[in-house]
PDB file of C-alpha atoms and ligand atoms in Angstrom:
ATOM      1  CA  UNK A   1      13.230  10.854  26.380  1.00  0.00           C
ATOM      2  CA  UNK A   2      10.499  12.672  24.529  1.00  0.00           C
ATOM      3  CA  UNK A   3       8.882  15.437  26.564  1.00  0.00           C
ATOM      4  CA  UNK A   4       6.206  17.715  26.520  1.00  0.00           C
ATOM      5  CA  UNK A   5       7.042  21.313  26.477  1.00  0.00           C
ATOM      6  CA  UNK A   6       4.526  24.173  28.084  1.00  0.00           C
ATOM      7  CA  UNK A   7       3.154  25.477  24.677  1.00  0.00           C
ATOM      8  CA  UNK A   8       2.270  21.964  23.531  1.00  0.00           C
ATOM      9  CA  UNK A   9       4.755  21.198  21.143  1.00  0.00           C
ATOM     10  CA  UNK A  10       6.100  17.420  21.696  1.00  0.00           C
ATOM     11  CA  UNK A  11       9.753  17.138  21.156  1.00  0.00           C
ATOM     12  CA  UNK A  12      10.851  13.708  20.684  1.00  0.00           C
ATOM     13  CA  UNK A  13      14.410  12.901  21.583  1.00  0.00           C
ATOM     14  CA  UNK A  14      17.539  11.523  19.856  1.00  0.00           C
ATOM     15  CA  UNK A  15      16.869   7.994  21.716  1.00  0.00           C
ATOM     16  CA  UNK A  16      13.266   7.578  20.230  1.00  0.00           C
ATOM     17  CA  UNK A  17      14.447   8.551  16.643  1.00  0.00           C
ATOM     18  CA  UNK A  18      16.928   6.047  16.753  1.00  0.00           C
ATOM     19  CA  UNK A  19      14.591   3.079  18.973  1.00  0.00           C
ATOM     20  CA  UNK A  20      11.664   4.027  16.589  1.00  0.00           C
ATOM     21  CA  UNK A  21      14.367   3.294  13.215  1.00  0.00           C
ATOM     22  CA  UNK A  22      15.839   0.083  14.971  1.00  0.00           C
ATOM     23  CA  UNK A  23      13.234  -1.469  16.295  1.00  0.00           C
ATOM     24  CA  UNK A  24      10.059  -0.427  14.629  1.00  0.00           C
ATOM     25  CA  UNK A  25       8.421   0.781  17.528  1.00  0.00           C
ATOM     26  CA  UNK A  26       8.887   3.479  20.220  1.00  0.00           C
ATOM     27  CA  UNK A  27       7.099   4.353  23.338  1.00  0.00           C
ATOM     28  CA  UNK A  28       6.413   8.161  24.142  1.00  0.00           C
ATOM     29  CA  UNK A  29       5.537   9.370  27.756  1.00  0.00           C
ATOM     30  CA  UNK A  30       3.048  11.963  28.222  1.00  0.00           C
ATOM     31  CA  UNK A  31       1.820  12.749  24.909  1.00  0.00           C
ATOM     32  CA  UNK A  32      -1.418  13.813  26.099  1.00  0.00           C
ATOM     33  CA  UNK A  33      -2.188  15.747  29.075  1.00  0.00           C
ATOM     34  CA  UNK A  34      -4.679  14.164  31.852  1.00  0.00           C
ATOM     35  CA  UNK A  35      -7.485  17.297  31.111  1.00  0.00           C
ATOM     36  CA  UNK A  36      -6.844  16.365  26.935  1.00  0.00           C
ATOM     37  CA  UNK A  37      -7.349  12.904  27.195  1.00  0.00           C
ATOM     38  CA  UNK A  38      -9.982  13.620  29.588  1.00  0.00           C
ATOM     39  CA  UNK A  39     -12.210  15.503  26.740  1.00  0.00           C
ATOM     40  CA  UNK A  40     -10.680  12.524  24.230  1.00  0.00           C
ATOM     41  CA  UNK A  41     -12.538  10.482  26.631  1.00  0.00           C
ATOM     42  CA  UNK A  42     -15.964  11.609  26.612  1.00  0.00           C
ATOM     43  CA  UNK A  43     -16.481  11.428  22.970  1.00  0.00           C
ATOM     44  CA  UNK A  44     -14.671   7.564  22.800  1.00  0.00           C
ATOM     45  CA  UNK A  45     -17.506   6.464  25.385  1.00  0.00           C
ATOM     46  CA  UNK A  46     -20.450   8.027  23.181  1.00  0.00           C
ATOM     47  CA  UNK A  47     -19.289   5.487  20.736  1.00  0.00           C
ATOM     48  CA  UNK A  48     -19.159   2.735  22.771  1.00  0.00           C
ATOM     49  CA  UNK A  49     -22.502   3.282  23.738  1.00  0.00           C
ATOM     50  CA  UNK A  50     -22.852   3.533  20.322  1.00  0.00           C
ATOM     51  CA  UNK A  51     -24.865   7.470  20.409  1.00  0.00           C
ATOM     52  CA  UNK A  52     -22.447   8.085  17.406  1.00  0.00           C
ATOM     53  CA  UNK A  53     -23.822   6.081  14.545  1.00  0.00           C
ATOM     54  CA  UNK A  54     -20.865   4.666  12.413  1.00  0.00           C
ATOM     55  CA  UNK A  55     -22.288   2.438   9.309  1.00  0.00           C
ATOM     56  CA  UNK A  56     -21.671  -1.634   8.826  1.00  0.00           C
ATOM     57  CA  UNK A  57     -18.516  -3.027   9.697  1.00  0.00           C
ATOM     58  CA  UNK A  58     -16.841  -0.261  10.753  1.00  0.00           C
ATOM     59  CA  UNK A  59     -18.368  -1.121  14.118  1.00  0.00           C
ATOM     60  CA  UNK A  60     -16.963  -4.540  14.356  1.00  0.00           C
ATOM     61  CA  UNK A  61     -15.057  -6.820  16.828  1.00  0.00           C
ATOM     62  CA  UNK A  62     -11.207  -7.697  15.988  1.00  0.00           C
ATOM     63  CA  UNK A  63     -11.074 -11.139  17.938  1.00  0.00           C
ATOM     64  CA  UNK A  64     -14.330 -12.434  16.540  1.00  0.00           C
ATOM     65  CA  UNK A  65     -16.223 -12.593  13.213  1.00  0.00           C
ATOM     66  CA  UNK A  66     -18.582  -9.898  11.940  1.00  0.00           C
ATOM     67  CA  UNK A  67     -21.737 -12.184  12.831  1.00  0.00           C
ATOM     68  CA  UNK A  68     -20.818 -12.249  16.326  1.00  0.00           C
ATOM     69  CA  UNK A  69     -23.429 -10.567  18.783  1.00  0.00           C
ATOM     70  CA  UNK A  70     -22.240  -6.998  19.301  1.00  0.00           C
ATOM     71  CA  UNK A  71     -22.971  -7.184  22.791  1.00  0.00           C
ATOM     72  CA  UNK A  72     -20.120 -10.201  23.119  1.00  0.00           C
ATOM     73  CA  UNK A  73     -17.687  -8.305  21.206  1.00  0.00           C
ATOM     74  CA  UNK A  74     -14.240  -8.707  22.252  1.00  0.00           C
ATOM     75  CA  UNK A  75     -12.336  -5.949  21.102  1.00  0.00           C
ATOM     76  CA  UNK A  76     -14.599  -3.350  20.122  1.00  0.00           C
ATOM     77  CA  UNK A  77     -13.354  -1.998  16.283  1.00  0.00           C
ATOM     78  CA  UNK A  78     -14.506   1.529  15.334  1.00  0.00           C
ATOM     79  CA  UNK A  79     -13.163   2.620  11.907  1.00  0.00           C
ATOM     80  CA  UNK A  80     -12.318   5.804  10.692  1.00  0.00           C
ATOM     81  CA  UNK A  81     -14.430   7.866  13.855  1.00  0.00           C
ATOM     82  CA  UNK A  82     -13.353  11.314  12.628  1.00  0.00           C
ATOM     83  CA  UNK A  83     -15.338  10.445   9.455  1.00  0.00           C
ATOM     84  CA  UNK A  84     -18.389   9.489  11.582  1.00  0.00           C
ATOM     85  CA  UNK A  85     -17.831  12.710  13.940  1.00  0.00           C
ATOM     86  CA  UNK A  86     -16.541  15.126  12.116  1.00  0.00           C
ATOM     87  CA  UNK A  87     -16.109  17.430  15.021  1.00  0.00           C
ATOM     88  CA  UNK A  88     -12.998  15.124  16.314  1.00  0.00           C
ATOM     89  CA  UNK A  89     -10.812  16.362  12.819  1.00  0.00           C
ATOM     90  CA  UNK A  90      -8.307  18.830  13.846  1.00  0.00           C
ATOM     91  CA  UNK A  91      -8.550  17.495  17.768  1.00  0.00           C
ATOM     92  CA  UNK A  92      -5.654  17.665  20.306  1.00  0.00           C
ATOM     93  CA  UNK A  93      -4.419  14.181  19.434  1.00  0.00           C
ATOM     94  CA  UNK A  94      -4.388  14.683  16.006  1.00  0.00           C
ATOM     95  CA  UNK A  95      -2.412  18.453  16.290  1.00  0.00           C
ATOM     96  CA  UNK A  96      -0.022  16.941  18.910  1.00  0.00           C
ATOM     97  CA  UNK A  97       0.552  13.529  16.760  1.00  0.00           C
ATOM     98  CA  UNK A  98       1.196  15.863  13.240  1.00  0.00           C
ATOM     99  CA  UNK A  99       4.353  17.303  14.934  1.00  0.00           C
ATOM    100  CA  UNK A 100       5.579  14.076  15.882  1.00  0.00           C
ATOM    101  CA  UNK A 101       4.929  12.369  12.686  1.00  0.00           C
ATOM    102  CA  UNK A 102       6.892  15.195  11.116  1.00  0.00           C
ATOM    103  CA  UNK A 103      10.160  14.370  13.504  1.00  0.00           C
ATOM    104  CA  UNK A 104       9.940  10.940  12.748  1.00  0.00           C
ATOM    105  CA  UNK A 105       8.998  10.505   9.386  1.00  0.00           C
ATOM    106  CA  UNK A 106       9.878  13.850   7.824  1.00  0.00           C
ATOM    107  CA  UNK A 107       7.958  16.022   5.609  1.00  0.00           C
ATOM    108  CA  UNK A 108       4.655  15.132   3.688  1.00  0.00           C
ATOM    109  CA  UNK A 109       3.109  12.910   6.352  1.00  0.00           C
ATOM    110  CA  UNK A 110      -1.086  12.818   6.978  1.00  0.00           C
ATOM    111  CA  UNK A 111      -3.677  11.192   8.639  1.00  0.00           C
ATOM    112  CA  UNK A 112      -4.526   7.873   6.841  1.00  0.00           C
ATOM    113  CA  UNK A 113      -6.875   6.589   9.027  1.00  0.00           C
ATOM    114  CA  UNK A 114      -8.224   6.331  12.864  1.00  0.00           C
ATOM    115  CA  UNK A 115      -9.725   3.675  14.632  1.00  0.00           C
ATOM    116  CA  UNK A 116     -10.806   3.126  18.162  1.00  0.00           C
ATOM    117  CA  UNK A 117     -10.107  -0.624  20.075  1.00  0.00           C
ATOM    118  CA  UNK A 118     -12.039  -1.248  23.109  1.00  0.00           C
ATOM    119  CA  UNK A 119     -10.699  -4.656  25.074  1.00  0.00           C
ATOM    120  CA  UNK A 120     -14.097  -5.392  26.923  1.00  0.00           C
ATOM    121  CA  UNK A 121     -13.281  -6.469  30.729  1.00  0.00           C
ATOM    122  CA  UNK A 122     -13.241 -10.367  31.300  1.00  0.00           C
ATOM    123  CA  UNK A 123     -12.657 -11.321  27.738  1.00  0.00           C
ATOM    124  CA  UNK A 124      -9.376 -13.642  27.659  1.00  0.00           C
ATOM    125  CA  UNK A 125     -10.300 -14.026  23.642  1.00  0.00           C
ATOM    126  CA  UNK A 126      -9.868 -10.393  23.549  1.00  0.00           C
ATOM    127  CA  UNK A 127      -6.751 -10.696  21.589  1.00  0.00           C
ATOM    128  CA  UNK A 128      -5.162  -9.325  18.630  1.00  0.00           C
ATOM    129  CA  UNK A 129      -3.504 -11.426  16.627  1.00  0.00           C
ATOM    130  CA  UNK A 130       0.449 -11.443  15.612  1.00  0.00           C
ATOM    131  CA  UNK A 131       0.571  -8.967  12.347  1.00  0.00           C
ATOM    132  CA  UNK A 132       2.569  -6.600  10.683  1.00  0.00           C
ATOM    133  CA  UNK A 133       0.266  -3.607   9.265  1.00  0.00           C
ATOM    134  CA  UNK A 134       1.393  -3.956   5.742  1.00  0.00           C
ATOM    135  CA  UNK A 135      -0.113  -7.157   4.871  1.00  0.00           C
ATOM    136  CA  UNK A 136      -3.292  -5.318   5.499  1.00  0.00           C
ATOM    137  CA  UNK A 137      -2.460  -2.656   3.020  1.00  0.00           C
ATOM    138  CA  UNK A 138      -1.864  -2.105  -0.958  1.00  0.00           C
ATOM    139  CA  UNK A 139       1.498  -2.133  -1.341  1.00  0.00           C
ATOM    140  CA  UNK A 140       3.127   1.592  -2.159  1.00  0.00           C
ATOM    141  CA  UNK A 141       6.839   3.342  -3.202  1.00  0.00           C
ATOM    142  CA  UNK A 142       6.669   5.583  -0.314  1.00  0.00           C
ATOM    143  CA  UNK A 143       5.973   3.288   2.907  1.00  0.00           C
ATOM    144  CA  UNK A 144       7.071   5.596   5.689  1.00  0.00           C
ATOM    145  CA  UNK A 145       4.435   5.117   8.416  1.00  0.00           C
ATOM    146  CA  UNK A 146       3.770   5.901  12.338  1.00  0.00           C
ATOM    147  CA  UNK A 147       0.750   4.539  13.548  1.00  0.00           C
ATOM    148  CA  UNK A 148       0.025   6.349  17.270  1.00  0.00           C
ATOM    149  CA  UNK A 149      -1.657   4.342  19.550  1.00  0.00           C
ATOM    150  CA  UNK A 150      -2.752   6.232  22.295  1.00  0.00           C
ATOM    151  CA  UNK A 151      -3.637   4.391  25.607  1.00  0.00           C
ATOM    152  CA  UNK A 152      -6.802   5.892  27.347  1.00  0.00           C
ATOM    153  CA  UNK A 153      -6.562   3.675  29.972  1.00  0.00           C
ATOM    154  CA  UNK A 154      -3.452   2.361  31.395  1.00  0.00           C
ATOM    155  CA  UNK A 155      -2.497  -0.385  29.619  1.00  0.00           C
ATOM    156  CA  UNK A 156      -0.969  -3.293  31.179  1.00  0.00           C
ATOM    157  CA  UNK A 157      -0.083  -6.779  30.553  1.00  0.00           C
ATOM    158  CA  UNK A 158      -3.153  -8.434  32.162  1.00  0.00           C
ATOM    159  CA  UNK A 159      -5.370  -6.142  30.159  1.00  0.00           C
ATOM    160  CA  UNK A 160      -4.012  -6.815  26.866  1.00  0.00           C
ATOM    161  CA  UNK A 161      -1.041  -4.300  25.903  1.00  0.00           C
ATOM    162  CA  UNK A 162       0.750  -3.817  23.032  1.00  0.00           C
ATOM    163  CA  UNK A 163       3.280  -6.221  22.526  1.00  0.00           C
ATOM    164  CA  UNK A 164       6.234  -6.200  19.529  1.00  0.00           C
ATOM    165  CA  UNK A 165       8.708  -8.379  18.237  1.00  0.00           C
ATOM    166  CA  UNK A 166      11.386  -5.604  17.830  1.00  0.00           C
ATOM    167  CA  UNK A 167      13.713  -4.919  14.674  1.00  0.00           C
ATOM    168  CA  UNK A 168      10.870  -7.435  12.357  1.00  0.00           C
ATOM    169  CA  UNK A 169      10.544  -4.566  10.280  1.00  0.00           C
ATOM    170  CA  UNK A 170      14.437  -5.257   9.325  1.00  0.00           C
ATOM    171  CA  UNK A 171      13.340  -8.506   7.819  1.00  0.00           C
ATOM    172  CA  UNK A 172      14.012  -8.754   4.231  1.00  0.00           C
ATOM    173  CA  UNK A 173      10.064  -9.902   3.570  1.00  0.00           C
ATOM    174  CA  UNK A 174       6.911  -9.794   4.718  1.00  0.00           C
ATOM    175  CA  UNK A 175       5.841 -12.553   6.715  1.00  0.00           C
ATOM    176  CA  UNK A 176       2.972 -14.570   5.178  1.00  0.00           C
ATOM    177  CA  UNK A 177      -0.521 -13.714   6.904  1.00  0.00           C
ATOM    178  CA  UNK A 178      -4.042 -15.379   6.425  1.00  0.00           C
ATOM    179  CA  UNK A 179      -7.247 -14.708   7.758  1.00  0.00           C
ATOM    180  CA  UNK A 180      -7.642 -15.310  11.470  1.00  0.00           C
ATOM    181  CA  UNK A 181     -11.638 -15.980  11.176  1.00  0.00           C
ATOM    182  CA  UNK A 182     -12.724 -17.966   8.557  1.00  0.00           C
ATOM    183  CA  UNK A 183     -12.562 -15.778   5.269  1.00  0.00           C
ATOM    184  CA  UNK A 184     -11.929 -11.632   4.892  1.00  0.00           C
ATOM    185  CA  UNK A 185     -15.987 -11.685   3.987  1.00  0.00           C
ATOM    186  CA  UNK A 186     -16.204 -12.958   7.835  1.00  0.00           C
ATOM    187  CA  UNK A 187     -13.970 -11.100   9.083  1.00  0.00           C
ATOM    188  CA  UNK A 188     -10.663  -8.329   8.990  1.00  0.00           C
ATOM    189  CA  UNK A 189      -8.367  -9.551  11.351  1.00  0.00           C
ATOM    190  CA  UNK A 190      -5.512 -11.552   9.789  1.00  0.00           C
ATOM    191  CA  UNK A 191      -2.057 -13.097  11.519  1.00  0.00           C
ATOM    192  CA  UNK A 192       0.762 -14.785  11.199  1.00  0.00           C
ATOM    193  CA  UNK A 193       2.628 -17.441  13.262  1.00  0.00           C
ATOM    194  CA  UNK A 194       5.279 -16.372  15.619  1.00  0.00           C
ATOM    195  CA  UNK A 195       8.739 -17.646  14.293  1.00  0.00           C
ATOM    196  CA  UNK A 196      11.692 -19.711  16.810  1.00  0.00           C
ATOM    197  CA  UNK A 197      13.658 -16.885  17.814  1.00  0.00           C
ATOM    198  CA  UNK A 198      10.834 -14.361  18.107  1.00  0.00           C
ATOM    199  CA  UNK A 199      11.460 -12.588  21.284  1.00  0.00           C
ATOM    200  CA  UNK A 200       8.210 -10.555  22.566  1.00  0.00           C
ATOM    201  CA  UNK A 201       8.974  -7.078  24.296  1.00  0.00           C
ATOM    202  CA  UNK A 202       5.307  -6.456  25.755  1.00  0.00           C
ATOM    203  CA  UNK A 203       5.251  -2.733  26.070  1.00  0.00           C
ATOM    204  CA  UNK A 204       2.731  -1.355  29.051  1.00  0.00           C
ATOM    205  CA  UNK A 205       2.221   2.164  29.416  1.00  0.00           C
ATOM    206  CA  UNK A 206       0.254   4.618  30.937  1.00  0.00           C
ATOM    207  CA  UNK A 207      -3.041   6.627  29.508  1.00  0.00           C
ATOM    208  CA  UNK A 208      -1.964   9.394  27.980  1.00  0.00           C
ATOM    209  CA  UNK A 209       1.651   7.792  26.669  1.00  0.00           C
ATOM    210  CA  UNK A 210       1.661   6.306  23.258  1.00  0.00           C
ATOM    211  CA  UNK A 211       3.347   3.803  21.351  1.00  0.00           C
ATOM    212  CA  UNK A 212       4.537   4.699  17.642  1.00  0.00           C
ATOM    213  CA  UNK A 213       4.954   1.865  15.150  1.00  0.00           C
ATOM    214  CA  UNK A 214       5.837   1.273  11.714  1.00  0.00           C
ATOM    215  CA  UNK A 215       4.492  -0.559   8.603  1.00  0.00           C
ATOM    216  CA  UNK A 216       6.515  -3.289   8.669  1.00  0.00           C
ATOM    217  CA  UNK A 217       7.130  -4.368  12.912  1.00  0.00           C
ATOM    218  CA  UNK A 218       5.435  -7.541  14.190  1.00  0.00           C
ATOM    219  CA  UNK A 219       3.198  -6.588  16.834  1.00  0.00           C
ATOM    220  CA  UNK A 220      -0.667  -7.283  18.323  1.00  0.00           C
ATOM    221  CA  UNK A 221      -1.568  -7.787  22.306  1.00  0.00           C
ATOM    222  CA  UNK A 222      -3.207 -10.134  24.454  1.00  0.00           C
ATOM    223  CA  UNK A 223      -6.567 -10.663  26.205  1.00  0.00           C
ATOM    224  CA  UNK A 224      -7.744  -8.686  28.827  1.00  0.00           C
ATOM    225  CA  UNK A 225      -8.289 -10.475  32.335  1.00  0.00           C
ATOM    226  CA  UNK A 226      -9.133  -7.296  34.072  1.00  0.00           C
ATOM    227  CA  UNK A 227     -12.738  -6.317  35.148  1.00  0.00           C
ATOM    228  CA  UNK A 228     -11.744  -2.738  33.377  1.00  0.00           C
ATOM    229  CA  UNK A 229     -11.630  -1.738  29.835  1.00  0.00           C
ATOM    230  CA  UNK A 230      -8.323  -1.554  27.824  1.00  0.00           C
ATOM    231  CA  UNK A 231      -9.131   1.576  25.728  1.00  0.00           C
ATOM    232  CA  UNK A 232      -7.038   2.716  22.966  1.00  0.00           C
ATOM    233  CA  UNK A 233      -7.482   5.349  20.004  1.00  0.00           C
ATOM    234  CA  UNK A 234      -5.576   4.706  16.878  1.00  0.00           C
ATOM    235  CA  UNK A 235      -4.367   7.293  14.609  1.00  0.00           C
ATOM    236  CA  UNK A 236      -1.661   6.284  11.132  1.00  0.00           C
ATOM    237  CA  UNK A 237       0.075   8.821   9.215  1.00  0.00           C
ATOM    238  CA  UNK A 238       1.553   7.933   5.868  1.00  0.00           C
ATOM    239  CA  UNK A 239       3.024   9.853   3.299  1.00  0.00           C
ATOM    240  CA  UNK A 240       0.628  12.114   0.964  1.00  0.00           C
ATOM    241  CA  UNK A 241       1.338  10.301  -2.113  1.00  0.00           C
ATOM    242  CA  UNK A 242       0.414   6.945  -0.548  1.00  0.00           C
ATOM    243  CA  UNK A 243      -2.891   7.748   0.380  1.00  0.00           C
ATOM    244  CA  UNK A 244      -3.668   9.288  -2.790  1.00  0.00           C
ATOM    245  CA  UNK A 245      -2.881   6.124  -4.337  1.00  0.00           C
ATOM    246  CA  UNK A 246      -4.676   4.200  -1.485  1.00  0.00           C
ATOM    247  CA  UNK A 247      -7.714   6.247  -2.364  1.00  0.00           C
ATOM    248  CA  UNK A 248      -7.609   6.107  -6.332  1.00  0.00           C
ATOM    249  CA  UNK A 249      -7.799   1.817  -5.446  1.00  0.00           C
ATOM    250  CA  UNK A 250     -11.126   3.135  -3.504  1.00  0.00           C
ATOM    251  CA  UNK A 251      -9.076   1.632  -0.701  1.00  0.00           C
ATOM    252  CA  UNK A 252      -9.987   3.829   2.638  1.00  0.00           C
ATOM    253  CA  UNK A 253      -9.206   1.661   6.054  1.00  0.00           C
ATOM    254  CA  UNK A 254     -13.175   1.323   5.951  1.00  0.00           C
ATOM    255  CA  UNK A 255     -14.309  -2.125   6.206  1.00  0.00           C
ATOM    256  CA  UNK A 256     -17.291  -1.257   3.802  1.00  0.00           C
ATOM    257  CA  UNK A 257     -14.636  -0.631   1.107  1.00  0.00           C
ATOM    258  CA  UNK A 258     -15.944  -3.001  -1.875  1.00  0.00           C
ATOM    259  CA  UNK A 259     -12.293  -4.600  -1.763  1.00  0.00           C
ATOM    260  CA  UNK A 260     -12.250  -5.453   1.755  1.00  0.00           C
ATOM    261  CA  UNK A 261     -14.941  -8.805   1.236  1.00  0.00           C
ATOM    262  CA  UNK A 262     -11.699 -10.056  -1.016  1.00  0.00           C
ATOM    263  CA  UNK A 263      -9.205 -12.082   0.369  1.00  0.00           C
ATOM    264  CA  UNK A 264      -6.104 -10.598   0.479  1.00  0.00           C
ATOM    265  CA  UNK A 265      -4.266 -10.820  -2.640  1.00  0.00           C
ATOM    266  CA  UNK A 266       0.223 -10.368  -3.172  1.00  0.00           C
ATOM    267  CA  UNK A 267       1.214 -10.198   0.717  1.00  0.00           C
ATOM    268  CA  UNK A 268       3.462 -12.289   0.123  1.00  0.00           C
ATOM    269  CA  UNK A 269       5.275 -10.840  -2.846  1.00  0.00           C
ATOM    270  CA  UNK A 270       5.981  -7.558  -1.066  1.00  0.00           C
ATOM    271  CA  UNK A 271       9.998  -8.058  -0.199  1.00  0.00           C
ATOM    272  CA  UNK A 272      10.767  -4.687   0.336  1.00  0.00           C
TER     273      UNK A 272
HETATM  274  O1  AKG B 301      -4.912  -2.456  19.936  1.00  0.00           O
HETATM  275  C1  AKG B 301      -4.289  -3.493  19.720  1.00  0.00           C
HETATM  276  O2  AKG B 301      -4.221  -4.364  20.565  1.00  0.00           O
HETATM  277  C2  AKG B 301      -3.576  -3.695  18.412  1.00  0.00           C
HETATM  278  C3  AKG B 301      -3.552  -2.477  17.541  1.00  0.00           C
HETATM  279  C4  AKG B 301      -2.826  -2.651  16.254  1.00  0.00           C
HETATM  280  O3  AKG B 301      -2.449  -3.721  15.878  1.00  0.00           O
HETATM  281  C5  AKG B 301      -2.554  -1.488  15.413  1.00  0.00           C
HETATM  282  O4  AKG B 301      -2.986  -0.382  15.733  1.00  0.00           O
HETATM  283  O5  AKG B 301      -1.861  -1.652  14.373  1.00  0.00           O
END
């Protein structure tokens, strides 16, 4: 198991190399320290309360539309907050996830994107449909990914964890996705329909752990039936060369991108 050592390097283990490879996914204990995720913490409330301003759709909700009342938003979407607060770049989540994206993807890994998702309490809607991350994505040469998702609060199966579909990413093609709300002008979210066979590994863990996925597993969560939040804070490494080409398409994880009102276009071609 992956462990924490005293001068804050994470060294993940044999086991999660080889889970993370096999099944897409792998969950890491104690990424964070209670006092790091404690600071964390404070500046993922400011934008909740929204005192951070963050423009358009980047403040949107992922189990609704983007007309839908912010106050009666679901899961709460911010996109891309170290853009909007600068002062988070270079943070203790981002140092400490750098290393691991390193041991499991190799050399040449960076920070593609980061996104916070809030589960509000009582909201049984607040869930996140069946996906796999690539159908959200330009297709690339270099796919390696590992998307951190850091749990701020301990997440749990009533509350709407993170649940995969283990080894998906060993499927020959992408599964075909379509827009979950109406049209990508209404909305982002998109899904696909669980297949027979499909067997669900819901994967609860505790703030401060993370899960790691890849590009390719099936995975999204549930709603949360708890009267507390479900917070988590998002960060994806992929290779250098794929988000230079991202970028060049003007294509930036922000949901103000010009391409993102478009539906999505040649999911279904990408077999790799
Ligand atoms: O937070 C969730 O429930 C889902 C997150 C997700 O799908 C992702 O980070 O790729």
């Amino acid at each position: 198991m992956g462990h924490l050592n005293d001068d804050g390097t994470y060294v993940v283990s044999d086991d999660d190399r080889a889970a993370f490879e096999r099944d897409g996914y792998v969950h890491l204990t104690g990424l964070l320290r209670p006092d790091e995720v404690d600071e964390l913490e404070v500046v993922y409330d400011r934008f909740l309360r929204r005192e951070i301003d963050v423009a358009g759709r980047d403040y949107c909700d992922m189990a609704g539309d983007y007309g839908r009342d912010p106050s009666d938003y679901s899961i709460i979407n911010v996109m891309l907050p170290r853009r909007y607060h600068p002062a988070w770049q270079g943070n203790i989540y981002e140092r400490r996830t750098a290393q691991v994206a390193a041991q499991l993807c190799g050399d040449g890994m960076d920070i593609d994107y980061d996104q916070l998702l809030a589960k509000q309490p009582h909201k049984d809607d607040a869930v996140f449909a069946w996906h796999q991350d690539m159908a959200y994505w330009p297709d690339t040469p270099d796919r390696r990914t590992a998307t951190f998702w850091l749990a701020i609060d301990d997440s749990t199966v009533d509350n709407g964890c993170m649940r995969f579909i283990p080894a998906t990413n060993a499927e020959g093609a992408l599964r075909p996705h379509a827009p979950v709300f109406g049209g990508r002008g209404e909305s982002h979210a998109l899904g696909t329909d669980l297949l027979d066979g499909d067997v669900v590994v819901d994967v609860p863990i505790a703030r401060g752990d993370c899960t790691v996925h890849n590009e390719r597993v099936m995975h999204g969560s549930g709603g949360n039936s708890t009267a507390g939040y479900r917070r988590a804070y998002v960060l994806a490494y992929r290779s250098v060369e794929t988000i230079a080409i991202e970028r060049e398409l003007g294509f930036t994880h922000s949901h103000n991108d010009a391409g993102e009102v478009l539906d999505s276009v040649g999911v279904a071609e990408q077999t790799r």
